[in-house]
Amino acid sequence: MEIESGERVTRAALVEAPVPSGEDLILTGFPRAVITLEALQKIKCYVDLMPLEINGFGIVEVEGSTLYITNPFILDQRVSGGHAETDSMAYNCLVSRMIREGKDPSHIRLQWHSHVSMPAYFSHTDLGTIADYEGYYDWMVSLVLNKQGDYRCRLDVYRPLRIALALPLFVRMNVADETLTEQCRDDINQHVREGWRVAGLHIPSPKSILGKNTHRMPEGDPVILPVEQILGERTEEKT
């Protein structure tokens, strides 16, 4: 689901339409959040570029006990060194546009924001913002992070019971695409040779190890890594 970041909206574009609540949240185990590497890099880039706070949203889809986060984006907002507020009209216009285009706005379940260089935690203001989404959704994922790579992630369920859970966050590393695979294959064919030592001499094989059409990349699931291995977070600071 593609959503344009920073799209400007006008009052004339606003169509009154409630946000569909979507399907009930049914988890098969203790929940965890998994974000794609591209989505994490995009959010971190927003955070690193901004000298002030910034906030945005993203798509969350559920599979088993995993909440998959993709496609982060930003809307019109006013920010300061300690505050970031999305224009509610911009948010409502986005929802209305998605409905008109046949897209499902109930997948906008991630709200993320930065604390610039301050500690990453959910402040009193943040908790108030989380509570405000009860009027839109049955559940929501929230993420706060800073320039140092510290973060907090939580799941808030609003109905039928009010529940808040800290979420472990992982990064989804997809299998290399064909372009990268071919680049690595060419490098190996150019620089790597199988060889043997005979009487102290190294005798390389004249043939490349991989050849042109052999040793295809094995098909498999993407690698899931703790986000600390990507951001280098100081985990001992977590409470």
Short mmCIF file of N, CA and C in Angstrom, two decimals, residues 10-18 89 91-97 99-100:
data_model
loop_
_atom_site.label_atom_id
_atom_site.label_comp_id
_atom_site.label_asym_id
_atom_site.label_seq_id
_atom_site.Cartn_x
_atom_site.Cartn_y
_atom_site.Cartn_z
N THR A 10 -6.37 20.30 1.15
CA THR A 10 -7.15 21.51 1.31
C THR A 10 -8.47 21.17 1.95
N ARG A 11 -9.11 22.19 2.53
CA ARG A 11 -10.40 21.97 3.18
C ARG A 11 -11.43 21.43 2.18
N ALA A 12 -11.33 21.86 0.91
CA ALA A 12 -12.30 21.41 -0.09
C ALA A 12 -12.19 19.91 -0.34
N ALA A 13 -11.02 19.34 -0.04
CA ALA A 13 -10.82 17.91 -0.29
C ALA A 13 -11.40 17.05 0.82
N LEU A 14 -11.78 17.66 1.93
CA LEU A 14 -12.22 16.89 3.09
C LEU A 14 -13.61 16.32 2.87
N VAL A 15 -13.73 15.03 3.04
CA VAL A 15 -15.02 14.34 2.97
C VAL A 15 -15.23 13.65 4.29
N GLU A 16 -16.33 13.93 4.97
CA GLU A 16 -16.58 13.31 6.26
C GLU A 16 -16.79 11.82 6.09
N ALA A 17 -15.94 11.03 6.71
CA ALA A 17 -16.06 9.57 6.63
C ALA A 17 -15.37 8.96 7.83
N PRO A 18 -16.05 8.12 8.59
CA PRO A 18 -15.42 7.48 9.74
C PRO A 18 -14.36 6.49 9.30
N MET A 89 -6.79 17.96 9.88
CA MET A 89 -7.44 18.02 8.58
C MET A 89 -6.67 17.19 7.55
N TYR A 91 -4.86 14.57 8.19
CA TYR A 91 -5.11 13.17 8.49
C TYR A 91 -6.49 12.74 7.98
N ASN A 92 -7.52 13.55 8.24
CA ASN A 92 -8.86 13.21 7.79
C ASN A 92 -8.96 13.17 6.27
N CYS A 93 -8.25 14.09 5.61
CA CYS A 93 -8.26 14.09 4.15
C CYS A 93 -7.59 12.84 3.58
N LEU A 94 -6.51 12.42 4.23
CA LEU A 94 -5.84 11.19 3.79
C LEU A 94 -6.79 10.01 3.89
N VAL A 95 -7.48 9.89 5.02
CA VAL A 95 -8.42 8.79 5.22
C VAL A 95 -9.52 8.84 4.16
N SER A 96 -10.06 10.02 3.91
CA SER A 96 -11.13 10.17 2.92
C SER A 96 -10.64 9.80 1.53
N ARG A 97 -9.41 10.23 1.18
CA ARG A 97 -8.86 9.90 -0.14
C ARG A 97 -8.68 8.40 -0.29
N ILE A 99 -10.34 6.04 1.17
CA ILE A 99 -11.65 5.41 0.99
C ILE A 99 -12.15 5.59 -0.43
N ARG A 100 -11.99 6.79 -0.98
CA ARG A 100 -12.43 7.05 -2.36
C ARG A 100 -11.67 6.18 -3.35
#
